[in-house]
């Protein structure tokens, strides 16, 4: 006798702790097996791109904090580089280094969050993530010291950064850098060889290099599939061309490799930070400051808050913790962008989700989603 | 099995560490000097009036339009007690809408507005959203009573006029700064009428 079965639809989210925000995953199940996965997005849509068309170029900077709220520094950075390309400004040397330092601190903070939450998804409820939070807090303290805010930093400015770091920043950062490798060892002890984590993530959610490239996946996800592609090397910005670091690559493209790649990237971030703190020159931090040696290319009698870049378009991309973050701007010569588009890595990295989840079980779907490391604010914008 | 043992070892070691957390409402961490709470206005003790001239630059540049400000002729100027021709009349700042982005502080030419760097600048709970719309006396209160001991004032990088208070020179510089203020105020007013 055969039992009559029919597919069953399960909604994961929009209010579900494992969807990392308001994101809905509609799974069609045959028993425990997933036969179809459907993503429903837009619950956190805030119309960032349209809002930006109403605001001046500088007024838009705080909005870029709020797309990827776990990596505000890199969000700021990609946007200001796009505006600088549009307006033809060259930020001073020290600003470039400050940008690099802040980006790497942000990468460490964001990745520690990513692996902590990933452990959460694997069932290690809240304990590992608290270890990571402790160190992330220290980095956020540094941000607060430099710019006053922990999460929504609004630190980068067109032509540099908003202000120089305070004198106490360097000693604190150097001390933290001595500390963090030990912390990283601790994370590795806790999670990297942990049999439960390995069993939950080895061979799960495999994305081959071809599939990853076909879906324009970027960041740690692409590198976990074995493609050594990193904007910091491929198209250097800020001061990355002067630094020595390796691209962490995986081999299998499974969930475990994504996790390992993130941990390896955190090590590289520390390596970069060590060099950057040492190599950073003195000097002005903003091309718009009266003391700056580099004069802005445009004349702005009412200050840079009202800059009007010449007509044209510009695209800037950086390696954000989640992947290739790009800003595409069109200027019609006015004080606000005519078109403002964000190429958000979270959104594009999600596209092969169905490919990764179909065929696996429900519990795996949660781990796979966790390994993509999405920030829903950036998915929906 | 080895991985598990390592993990348990880490967990055990963590049990003997000193906690890094503080018991928040009773115990508070020191905020850095640059900490960005909600913006407040500064009080000029010399002239016993606000620094703010009501020039509306902050209102214009606030990305979320949460500032409303009007200006009036300064009665103290007529009496010769102050060099500020114009002074703020009404100032409303909607804390429920403000996103603490620092832009108003950076554009203010008179260093009249700062981000509150005390705990009071972030501990704001109200029963009614309406109560979060702060008016001029409320915005000046902390600076006036001296609760805002050491606000972070700096010639900001981007849009700032470059004025920096130096020891002993503050008064003079403020007075000089008040001149273009009046002009800007006039312009803003004309613009408003036109
Ligand atoms: S910009 Fe400064 S002086 Fe002008 S209205 Fe705002 S706070 Fe007052
Ligand atoms: S901090 Fe930003 S949002 Fe708040 S009042 Fe100032 S400009 Fe507006």
mmCIF file of N, CA, C and O in Angstrom, chain A residues 107-195:
data_model
loop_
_atom_site.group_PDB
_atom_site.id
_atom_site.type_symbol
_atom_site.label_atom_id
_atom_site.label_comp_id
_atom_site.label_asym_id
_atom_site.label_seq_id
_atom_site.Cartn_x
_atom_site.Cartn_y
_atom_site.Cartn_z
ATOM 1 N N UNK A 107 35.415 45.156 8.817
ATOM 2 C CA UNK A 107 35.350 43.793 8.301
ATOM 3 C C UNK A 107 35.476 42.800 9.457
ATOM 4 O O UNK A 107 34.741 41.831 9.539
ATOM 5 N N UNK A 108 36.395 43.087 10.342
ATOM 6 C CA UNK A 108 36.566 42.189 11.489
ATOM 7 C C UNK A 108 35.276 42.149 12.312
ATOM 8 O O UNK A 108 34.788 41.074 12.674
ATOM 9 N N UNK A 109 34.711 43.333 12.568
ATOM 10 C CA UNK A 109 33.492 43.392 13.385
ATOM 11 C C UNK A 109 32.356 42.648 12.701
ATOM 12 O O UNK A 109 31.628 41.875 13.328
ATOM 13 N N UNK A 110 32.244 42.869 11.395
ATOM 14 C CA UNK A 110 31.127 42.267 10.677
ATOM 15 C C UNK A 110 31.288 40.757 10.570
ATOM 16 O O UNK A 110 30.329 40.002 10.736
ATOM 17 N N UNK A 111 32.511 40.306 10.303
ATOM 18 C CA UNK A 111 32.737 38.865 10.197
ATOM 19 C C UNK A 111 32.559 38.180 11.544
ATOM 20 O O UNK A 111 32.079 37.050 11.605
ATOM 21 N N UNK A 112 32.962 38.860 12.631
ATOM 22 C CA UNK A 112 32.787 38.197 13.920
ATOM 23 C C UNK A 112 31.302 38.022 14.194
ATOM 24 O O UNK A 112 30.873 37.001 14.727
ATOM 25 N N UNK A 113 30.531 39.006 13.786
ATOM 26 C CA UNK A 113 29.082 38.868 13.898
ATOM 27 C C UNK A 113 28.602 37.715 13.022
ATOM 28 O O UNK A 113 27.793 36.889 13.447
ATOM 29 N N UNK A 114 29.131 37.636 11.805
ATOM 30 C CA UNK A 114 28.675 36.615 10.857
ATOM 31 C C UNK A 114 28.936 35.214 11.400
ATOM 32 O O UNK A 114 28.052 34.357 11.363
ATOM 33 N N UNK A 115 30.142 34.976 11.908
ATOM 34 C CA UNK A 115 30.418 33.613 12.359
ATOM 35 C C UNK A 115 29.702 33.320 13.674
ATOM 36 O O UNK A 115 29.299 32.190 13.910
ATOM 37 N N UNK A 116 29.507 34.336 14.488
ATOM 38 C CA UNK A 116 28.759 34.122 15.725
ATOM 39 C C UNK A 116 27.322 33.715 15.438
ATOM 40 O O UNK A 116 26.806 32.750 16.002
ATOM 41 N N UNK A 117 26.710 34.449 14.521
ATOM 42 C CA UNK A 117 25.319 34.147 14.190
ATOM 43 C C UNK A 117 25.223 32.807 13.459
ATOM 44 O O UNK A 117 24.257 32.071 13.607
ATOM 45 N N UNK A 118 26.270 32.500 12.703
ATOM 46 C CA UNK A 118 26.284 31.216 12.001
ATOM 47 C C UNK A 118 26.299 30.073 13.021
ATOM 48 O O UNK A 118 25.591 29.073 12.875
ATOM 49 N N UNK A 119 27.078 30.249 14.099
ATOM 50 C CA UNK A 119 27.091 29.240 15.153
ATOM 51 C C UNK A 119 25.716 29.142 15.805
ATOM 52 O O UNK A 119 25.248 28.059 16.145
ATOM 53 N N UNK A 120 25.075 30.292 15.930
ATOM 54 C CA UNK A 120 23.699 30.309 16.423
ATOM 55 C C UNK A 120 22.800 29.440 15.576
ATOM 56 O O UNK A 120 22.006 28.661 16.071
ATOM 57 N N UNK A 121 22.933 29.595 14.261
ATOM 58 C CA UNK A 121 22.095 28.831 13.342
ATOM 59 C C UNK A 121 22.392 27.351 13.422
ATOM 60 O O UNK A 121 21.534 26.519 13.147
ATOM 61 N N UNK A 122 23.641 27.023 13.763
ATOM 62 C CA UNK A 122 24.008 25.612 13.879
ATOM 63 C C UNK A 122 23.496 25.012 15.178
ATOM 64 O O UNK A 122 23.685 23.837 15.430
ATOM 65 N N UNK A 123 22.946 25.849 16.040
ATOM 66 C CA UNK A 123 22.365 25.309 17.252
ATOM 67 C C UNK A 123 23.110 25.667 18.512
ATOM 68 O O UNK A 123 22.691 25.319 19.603
ATOM 69 N N UNK A 124 24.252 26.374 18.374
ATOM 70 C CA UNK A 124 24.981 26.796 19.573
ATOM 71 C C UNK A 124 24.368 28.094 20.045
ATOM 72 O O UNK A 124 24.901 29.170 19.831
ATOM 73 N N UNK A 125 23.241 27.996 20.646
ATOM 74 C CA UNK A 125 22.413 29.161 20.892
ATOM 75 C C UNK A 125 23.091 30.193 21.786
ATOM 76 O O UNK A 125 23.288 29.963 22.965
ATOM 77 N N UNK A 126 23.441 31.314 21.223
ATOM 78 C CA UNK A 126 23.879 32.527 21.922
ATOM 79 C C UNK A 126 25.248 32.479 22.597
ATOM 80 O O UNK A 126 25.826 33.515 22.839
ATOM 81 N N UNK A 127 25.780 31.313 22.927
ATOM 82 C CA UNK A 127 27.053 31.345 23.646
ATOM 83 C C UNK A 127 28.204 31.813 22.762
ATOM 84 O O UNK A 127 28.898 32.768 23.123
ATOM 85 N N UNK A 128 28.443 31.185 21.596
ATOM 86 C CA UNK A 128 29.573 31.674 20.782
ATOM 87 C C UNK A 128 29.402 33.128 20.373
ATOM 88 O O UNK A 128 30.366 33.895 20.386
ATOM 89 N N UNK A 129 28.179 33.507 20.070
ATOM 90 C CA UNK A 129 27.990 34.865 19.574
ATOM 91 C C UNK A 129 28.346 35.884 20.651
ATOM 92 O O UNK A 129 28.818 36.988 20.361
ATOM 93 N N UNK A 130 28.211 35.503 21.909
ATOM 94 C CA UNK A 130 28.591 36.431 22.977
ATOM 95 C C UNK A 130 30.107 36.625 23.037
ATOM 96 O O UNK A 130 30.585 37.712 23.329
ATOM 97 N N UNK A 131 30.857 35.552 22.736
ATOM 98 C CA UNK A 131 32.313 35.702 22.648
ATOM 99 C C UNK A 131 32.658 36.732 21.577
ATOM 100 O O UNK A 131 33.512 37.587 21.756
ATOM 101 N N UNK A 132 31.999 36.604 20.429
ATOM 102 C CA UNK A 132 32.310 37.499 19.323
ATOM 103 C C UNK A 132 31.834 38.918 19.615
ATOM 104 O O UNK A 132 32.481 39.880 19.221
ATOM 105 N N UNK A 133 30.734 39.023 20.302
ATOM 106 C CA UNK A 133 30.215 40.349 20.633
ATOM 107 C C UNK A 133 31.204 41.123 21.482
ATOM 108 O O UNK A 133 31.353 42.324 21.324
ATOM 109 N N UNK A 134 31.860 40.398 22.378
ATOM 110 C CA UNK A 134 32.792 41.070 23.268
ATOM 111 C C UNK A 134 33.859 41.810 22.462
ATOM 112 O O UNK A 134 34.181 42.958 22.735
ATOM 113 N N UNK A 135 34.378 41.163 21.429
ATOM 114 C CA UNK A 135 35.448 41.787 20.655
ATOM 115 C C UNK A 135 34.903 42.794 19.665
ATOM 116 O O UNK A 135 35.553 43.795 19.372
ATOM 117 N N UNK A 136 33.706 42.525 19.185
ATOM 118 C CA UNK A 136 33.096 43.487 18.285
ATOM 119 C C UNK A 136 32.871 44.797 19.028
ATOM 120 O O UNK A 136 33.103 45.875 18.489
ATOM 121 N N UNK A 137 32.455 44.702 20.269
ATOM 122 C CA UNK A 137 32.239 45.900 21.078
ATOM 123 C C UNK A 137 33.497 46.751 21.163
ATOM 124 O O UNK A 137 33.439 47.971 21.110
ATOM 125 N N UNK A 138 34.644 46.083 21.281
ATOM 126 C CA UNK A 138 35.897 46.835 21.407
ATOM 127 C C UNK A 138 36.140 47.647 20.138
ATOM 128 O O UNK A 138 36.622 48.774 20.185
ATOM 129 N N UNK A 139 35.810 47.032 19.004
ATOM 130 C CA UNK A 139 35.998 47.741 17.740
ATOM 131 C C UNK A 139 35.003 48.891 17.640
ATOM 132 O O UNK A 139 35.340 50.007 17.224
ATOM 133 N N UNK A 140 33.776 48.629 18.075
ATOM 134 C CA UNK A 140 32.784 49.705 18.044
ATOM 135 C C UNK A 140 33.207 50.847 18.970
ATOM 136 O O UNK A 140 32.953 52.012 18.683
ATOM 137 N N UNK A 141 33.878 50.504 20.070
ATOM 138 C CA UNK A 141 34.414 51.549 20.945
ATOM 139 C C UNK A 141 35.395 52.437 20.189
ATOM 140 O O UNK A 141 35.402 53.652 20.354
ATOM 141 N N UNK A 142 36.209 51.797 19.363
ATOM 142 C CA UNK A 142 37.167 52.566 18.564
ATOM 143 C C UNK A 142 36.431 53.501 17.609
ATOM 144 O O UNK A 142 36.821 54.658 17.426
ATOM 145 N N UNK A 143 35.380 52.990 16.993
ATOM 146 C CA UNK A 143 34.594 53.837 16.084
ATOM 147 C C UNK A 143 34.016 55.020 16.844
ATOM 148 O O UNK A 143 34.024 56.149 16.370
ATOM 149 N N UNK A 144 33.507 54.728 18.033
ATOM 150 C CA UNK A 144 32.891 55.795 18.818
ATOM 151 C C UNK A 144 33.931 56.844 19.187
ATOM 152 O O UNK A 144 33.657 58.038 19.207
ATOM 153 N N UNK A 145 35.128 56.375 19.443
ATOM 154 C CA UNK A 145 36.203 57.290 19.786
ATOM 155 C C UNK A 145 36.529 58.206 18.610
ATOM 156 O O UNK A 145 36.788 59.389 18.767
ATOM 157 N N UNK A 146 36.498 57.636 17.410
ATOM 158 C CA UNK A 146 36.904 58.405 16.235
ATOM 159 C C UNK A 146 35.797 59.305 15.731
ATOM 160 O O UNK A 146 36.049 60.416 15.291
ATOM 161 N N UNK A 147 34.565 58.812 15.733
ATOM 162 C CA UNK A 147 33.528 59.609 15.082
ATOM 163 C C UNK A 147 32.311 59.823 15.945
ATOM 164 O O UNK A 147 31.422 60.576 15.570
ATOM 165 N N UNK A 148 32.242 59.210 17.091
ATOM 166 C CA UNK A 148 31.132 59.492 17.986
ATOM 167 C C UNK A 148 30.009 58.482 17.958
ATOM 168 O O UNK A 148 29.185 58.472 18.841
ATOM 169 N N UNK A 149 29.956 57.649 16.922
ATOM 170 C CA UNK A 149 28.862 56.690 16.853
ATOM 171 C C UNK A 149 29.414 55.286 16.713
ATOM 172 O O UNK A 149 30.509 55.091 16.198
ATOM 173 N N UNK A 150 28.645 54.327 17.177
ATOM 174 C CA UNK A 150 29.126 52.952 17.146
ATOM 175 C C UNK A 150 28.666 52.226 15.891
ATOM 176 O O UNK A 150 29.410 51.465 15.297
ATOM 177 N N UNK A 151 27.420 52.449 15.527
ATOM 178 C CA UNK A 151 26.857 51.648 14.450
ATOM 179 C C UNK A 151 26.673 52.481 13.188
ATOM 180 O O UNK A 151 27.133 52.107 12.123
ATOM 181 N N UNK A 152 26.003 53.584 13.313
ATOM 182 C CA UNK A 152 25.745 54.424 12.141
ATOM 183 C C UNK A 152 26.786 55.537 12.150
ATOM 184 O O UNK A 152 26.550 56.624 12.651
ATOM 185 N N UNK A 153 27.926 55.217 11.564
ATOM 186 C CA UNK A 153 29.112 56.013 11.813
ATOM 187 C C UNK A 153 29.122 57.358 11.101
ATOM 188 O O UNK A 153 29.556 58.339 11.657
ATOM 189 N N UNK A 154 28.684 57.387 9.852
ATOM 190 C CA UNK A 154 28.694 58.631 9.086
ATOM 191 C C UNK A 154 30.080 59.283 9.149
ATOM 192 O O UNK A 154 30.207 60.466 9.411
ATOM 193 N N UNK A 155 31.108 58.498 8.953
ATOM 194 C CA UNK A 155 32.474 58.978 9.158
ATOM 195 C C UNK A 155 33.133 59.472 7.871
ATOM 196 O O UNK A 155 33.859 60.447 7.873
ATOM 197 N N UNK A 156 32.889 58.781 6.775
ATOM 198 C CA UNK A 156 33.531 59.175 5.516
ATOM 199 C C UNK A 156 32.854 60.427 4.974
ATOM 200 O O UNK A 156 31.663 60.614 5.126
ATOM 201 N N UNK A 157 33.663 61.256 4.343
ATOM 202 C CA UNK A 157 33.122 62.453 3.713
ATOM 203 C C UNK A 157 33.661 62.538 2.295
ATOM 204 O O UNK A 157 34.712 61.960 1.993
ATOM 205 N N UNK A 158 32.939 63.277 1.479
ATOM 206 C CA UNK A 158 33.421 63.494 0.129
ATOM 207 C C UNK A 158 34.729 64.265 0.236
ATOM 208 O O UNK A 158 34.752 65.359 0.797
ATOM 209 N N UNK A 159 35.807 63.671 -0.235
ATOM 210 C CA UNK A 159 37.108 64.322 -0.116
ATOM 211 C C UNK A 159 37.893 63.879 1.100
ATOM 212 O O UNK A 159 38.903 64.470 1.417
ATOM 213 N N UNK A 160 37.467 62.855 1.785
ATOM 214 C CA UNK A 160 38.257 62.384 2.920
ATOM 215 C C UNK A 160 37.400 61.759 3.995
ATOM 216 O O UNK A 160 36.487 61.000 3.691
ATOM 217 N N UNK A 161 37.704 62.093 5.235
ATOM 218 C CA UNK A 161 36.881 61.628 6.352
ATOM 219 C C UNK A 161 36.457 62.854 7.154
ATOM 220 O O UNK A 161 36.989 63.947 6.968
ATOM 221 N N UNK A 162 35.495 62.670 8.049
ATOM 222 C CA UNK A 162 34.913 63.850 8.697
ATOM 223 C C UNK A 162 35.901 64.517 9.637
ATOM 224 O O UNK A 162 35.900 65.722 9.784
ATOM 225 N N UNK A 163 36.724 63.736 10.323
ATOM 226 C CA UNK A 163 37.712 64.363 11.203
ATOM 227 C C UNK A 163 38.811 63.364 11.504
ATOM 228 O O UNK A 163 38.638 62.158 11.330
ATOM 229 N N UNK A 164 39.908 63.928 11.964
ATOM 230 C CA UNK A 164 41.044 63.067 12.264
ATOM 231 C C UNK A 164 40.750 62.253 13.521
ATOM 232 O O UNK A 164 39.900 62.619 14.323
ATOM 233 N N UNK A 165 41.484 61.160 13.676
ATOM 234 C CA UNK A 165 41.284 60.350 14.869
ATOM 235 C C UNK A 165 41.853 61.073 16.087
ATOM 236 O O UNK A 165 42.808 61.840 15.963
ATOM 237 N N UNK A 166 41.272 60.855 17.258
ATOM 238 C CA UNK A 166 41.805 61.512 18.456
ATOM 239 C C UNK A 166 43.117 60.859 18.875
ATOM 240 O O UNK A 166 43.415 59.737 18.457
ATOM 241 N N UNK A 167 43.918 61.548 19.703
ATOM 242 C CA UNK A 167 45.237 61.000 20.073
ATOM 243 C C UNK A 167 45.161 59.641 20.778
ATOM 244 O O UNK A 167 46.078 58.834 20.636
ATOM 245 N N UNK A 168 44.063 59.378 21.486
ATOM 246 C CA UNK A 168 44.016 58.112 22.227
ATOM 247 C C UNK A 168 43.674 56.933 21.322
ATOM 248 O O UNK A 168 43.706 55.794 21.760
ATOM 249 N N UNK A 169 43.359 57.208 20.060
ATOM 250 C CA UNK A 169 42.946 56.125 19.168
ATOM 251 C C UNK A 169 44.077 55.138 18.919
ATOM 252 O O UNK A 169 43.898 53.926 19.040
ATOM 253 N N UNK A 170 45.241 55.670 18.574
ATOM 254 C CA UNK A 170 46.357 54.810 18.185
ATOM 255 C C UNK A 170 46.762 53.824 19.283
ATOM 256 O O UNK A 170 46.851 52.626 19.023
ATOM 257 N N UNK A 171 47.017 54.308 20.515
ATOM 258 C CA UNK A 171 47.380 53.347 21.559
ATOM 259 C C UNK A 171 46.300 52.284 21.784
ATOM 260 O O UNK A 171 46.619 51.088 21.925
ATOM 261 N N UNK A 172 45.034 52.713 21.772
ATOM 262 C CA UNK A 172 43.962 51.743 22.007
ATOM 263 C C UNK A 172 43.916 50.715 20.885
ATOM 264 O O UNK A 172 43.759 49.516 21.134
ATOM 265 N N UNK A 173 44.046 51.200 19.652
ATOM 266 C CA UNK A 173 43.984 50.287 18.517
ATOM 267 C C UNK A 173 45.159 49.318 18.543
ATOM 268 O O UNK A 173 44.998 48.117 18.276
ATOM 269 N N UNK A 174 46.341 49.807 18.872
ATOM 270 C CA UNK A 174 47.520 48.939 18.904
ATOM 271 C C UNK A 174 47.357 47.858 19.972
ATOM 272 O O UNK A 174 47.685 46.693 19.741
ATOM 273 N N UNK A 175 46.816 48.271 21.104
ATOM 274 C CA UNK A 175 46.601 47.313 22.183
ATOM 275 C C UNK A 175 45.576 46.259 21.749
ATOM 276 O O UNK A 175 45.767 45.064 21.972
ATOM 277 N N UNK A 176 44.545 46.729 21.113
ATOM 278 C CA UNK A 176 43.495 45.809 20.664
ATOM 279 C C UNK A 176 44.049 44.811 19.655
ATOM 280 O O UNK A 176 43.719 43.626 19.674
ATOM 281 N N UNK A 177 44.935 45.308 18.783
ATOM 282 C CA UNK A 177 45.507 44.440 17.762
ATOM 283 C C UNK A 177 46.370 43.342 18.369
ATOM 284 O O UNK A 177 46.509 42.261 17.800
ATOM 285 N N UNK A 178 46.963 43.635 19.509
ATOM 286 C CA UNK A 178 47.750 42.608 20.197
ATOM 287 C C UNK A 178 46.824 41.545 20.768
ATOM 288 O O UNK A 178 47.188 40.371 20.867
ATOM 289 N N UNK A 179 45.642 41.991 21.158
ATOM 290 C CA UNK A 179 44.683 41.132 21.830
ATOM 291 C C UNK A 179 43.919 40.233 20.864
ATOM 292 O O UNK A 179 43.668 39.071 21.154
ATOM 293 N N UNK A 180 43.550 40.801 19.728
ATOM 294 C CA UNK A 180 42.604 40.118 18.859
ATOM 295 C C UNK A 180 43.083 38.771 18.315
ATOM 296 O O UNK A 180 42.276 37.852 18.211
ATOM 297 N N UNK A 181 44.368 38.600 17.958
ATOM 298 C CA UNK A 181 44.761 37.273 17.485
ATOM 299 C C UNK A 181 44.470 36.170 18.498
ATOM 300 O O UNK A 181 44.044 35.081 18.125
ATOM 301 N N UNK A 182 44.660 36.506 19.785
ATOM 302 C CA UNK A 182 44.357 35.516 20.826
ATOM 303 C C UNK A 182 42.870 35.194 20.832
ATOM 304 O O UNK A 182 42.466 34.049 20.995
ATOM 305 N N UNK A 183 42.086 36.224 20.655
ATOM 306 C CA UNK A 183 40.632 36.023 20.619
ATOM 307 C C UNK A 183 40.251 35.150 19.433
ATOM 308 O O UNK A 183 39.377 34.297 19.523
ATOM 309 N N UNK A 184 40.931 35.404 18.332
ATOM 310 C CA UNK A 184 40.627 34.650 17.127
ATOM 311 C C UNK A 184 40.969 33.176 17.331
ATOM 312 O O UNK A 184 40.228 32.283 16.897
ATOM 313 N N UNK A 185 42.077 32.921 18.037
ATOM 314 C CA UNK A 185 42.421 31.541 18.375
ATOM 315 C C UNK A 185 41.296 30.900 19.176
ATOM 316 O O UNK A 185 40.950 29.740 18.971
ATOM 317 N N UNK A 186 40.755 31.718 20.055
ATOM 318 C CA UNK A 186 39.677 31.212 20.896
ATOM 319 C C UNK A 186 38.457 30.828 20.056
ATOM 320 O O UNK A 186 37.860 29.772 20.265
ATOM 321 N N UNK A 187 38.128 31.684 19.104
ATOM 322 C CA UNK A 187 36.993 31.354 18.232
ATOM 323 C C UNK A 187 37.268 30.049 17.510
ATOM 324 O O UNK A 187 36.388 29.214 17.343
ATOM 325 N N UNK A 188 38.486 29.933 17.030
ATOM 326 C CA UNK A 188 38.817 28.738 16.249
ATOM 327 C C UNK A 188 38.703 27.497 17.128
ATOM 328 O O UNK A 188 38.181 26.478 16.706
ATOM 329 N N UNK A 189 39.228 27.591 18.361
ATOM 330 C CA UNK A 189 39.104 26.467 19.283
ATOM 331 C C UNK A 189 37.649 26.107 19.512
ATOM 332 O O UNK A 189 37.290 24.944 19.600
ATOM 333 N N UNK A 190 36.877 27.149 19.619
ATOM 334 C CA UNK A 190 35.480 26.949 19.962
ATOM 335 C C UNK A 190 34.709 26.318 18.814
ATOM 336 O O UNK A 190 33.874 25.444 19.020
ATOM 337 N N UNK A 191 34.990 26.771 17.599
ATOM 338 C CA UNK A 191 34.092 26.404 16.507
ATOM 339 C C UNK A 191 34.732 25.620 15.363
ATOM 340 O O UNK A 191 34.115 24.727 14.805
ATOM 341 N N UNK A 192 35.972 25.933 15.034
ATOM 342 C CA UNK A 192 36.503 25.465 13.758
ATOM 343 C C UNK A 192 36.543 23.951 13.651
ATOM 344 O O UNK A 192 36.188 23.387 12.630
ATOM 345 N N UNK A 193 36.985 23.293 14.713
ATOM 346 C CA UNK A 193 37.066 21.827 14.620
ATOM 347 C C UNK A 193 35.941 21.144 15.364
ATOM 348 O O UNK A 193 35.921 19.932 15.482
ATOM 349 N N UNK A 194 35.051 21.949 15.868
ATOM 350 C CA UNK A 194 33.939 21.392 16.626
ATOM 351 C C UNK A 194 33.138 20.409 15.768
ATOM 352 O O UNK A 194 32.644 20.771 14.702
ATOM 353 N N UNK A 195 33.024 19.168 16.234
ATOM 354 C CA UNK A 195 32.409 18.124 15.406
ATOM 355 C C UNK A 195 30.971 18.441 15.024
ATOM 356 O O UNK A 195 30.520 18.078 13.945
#
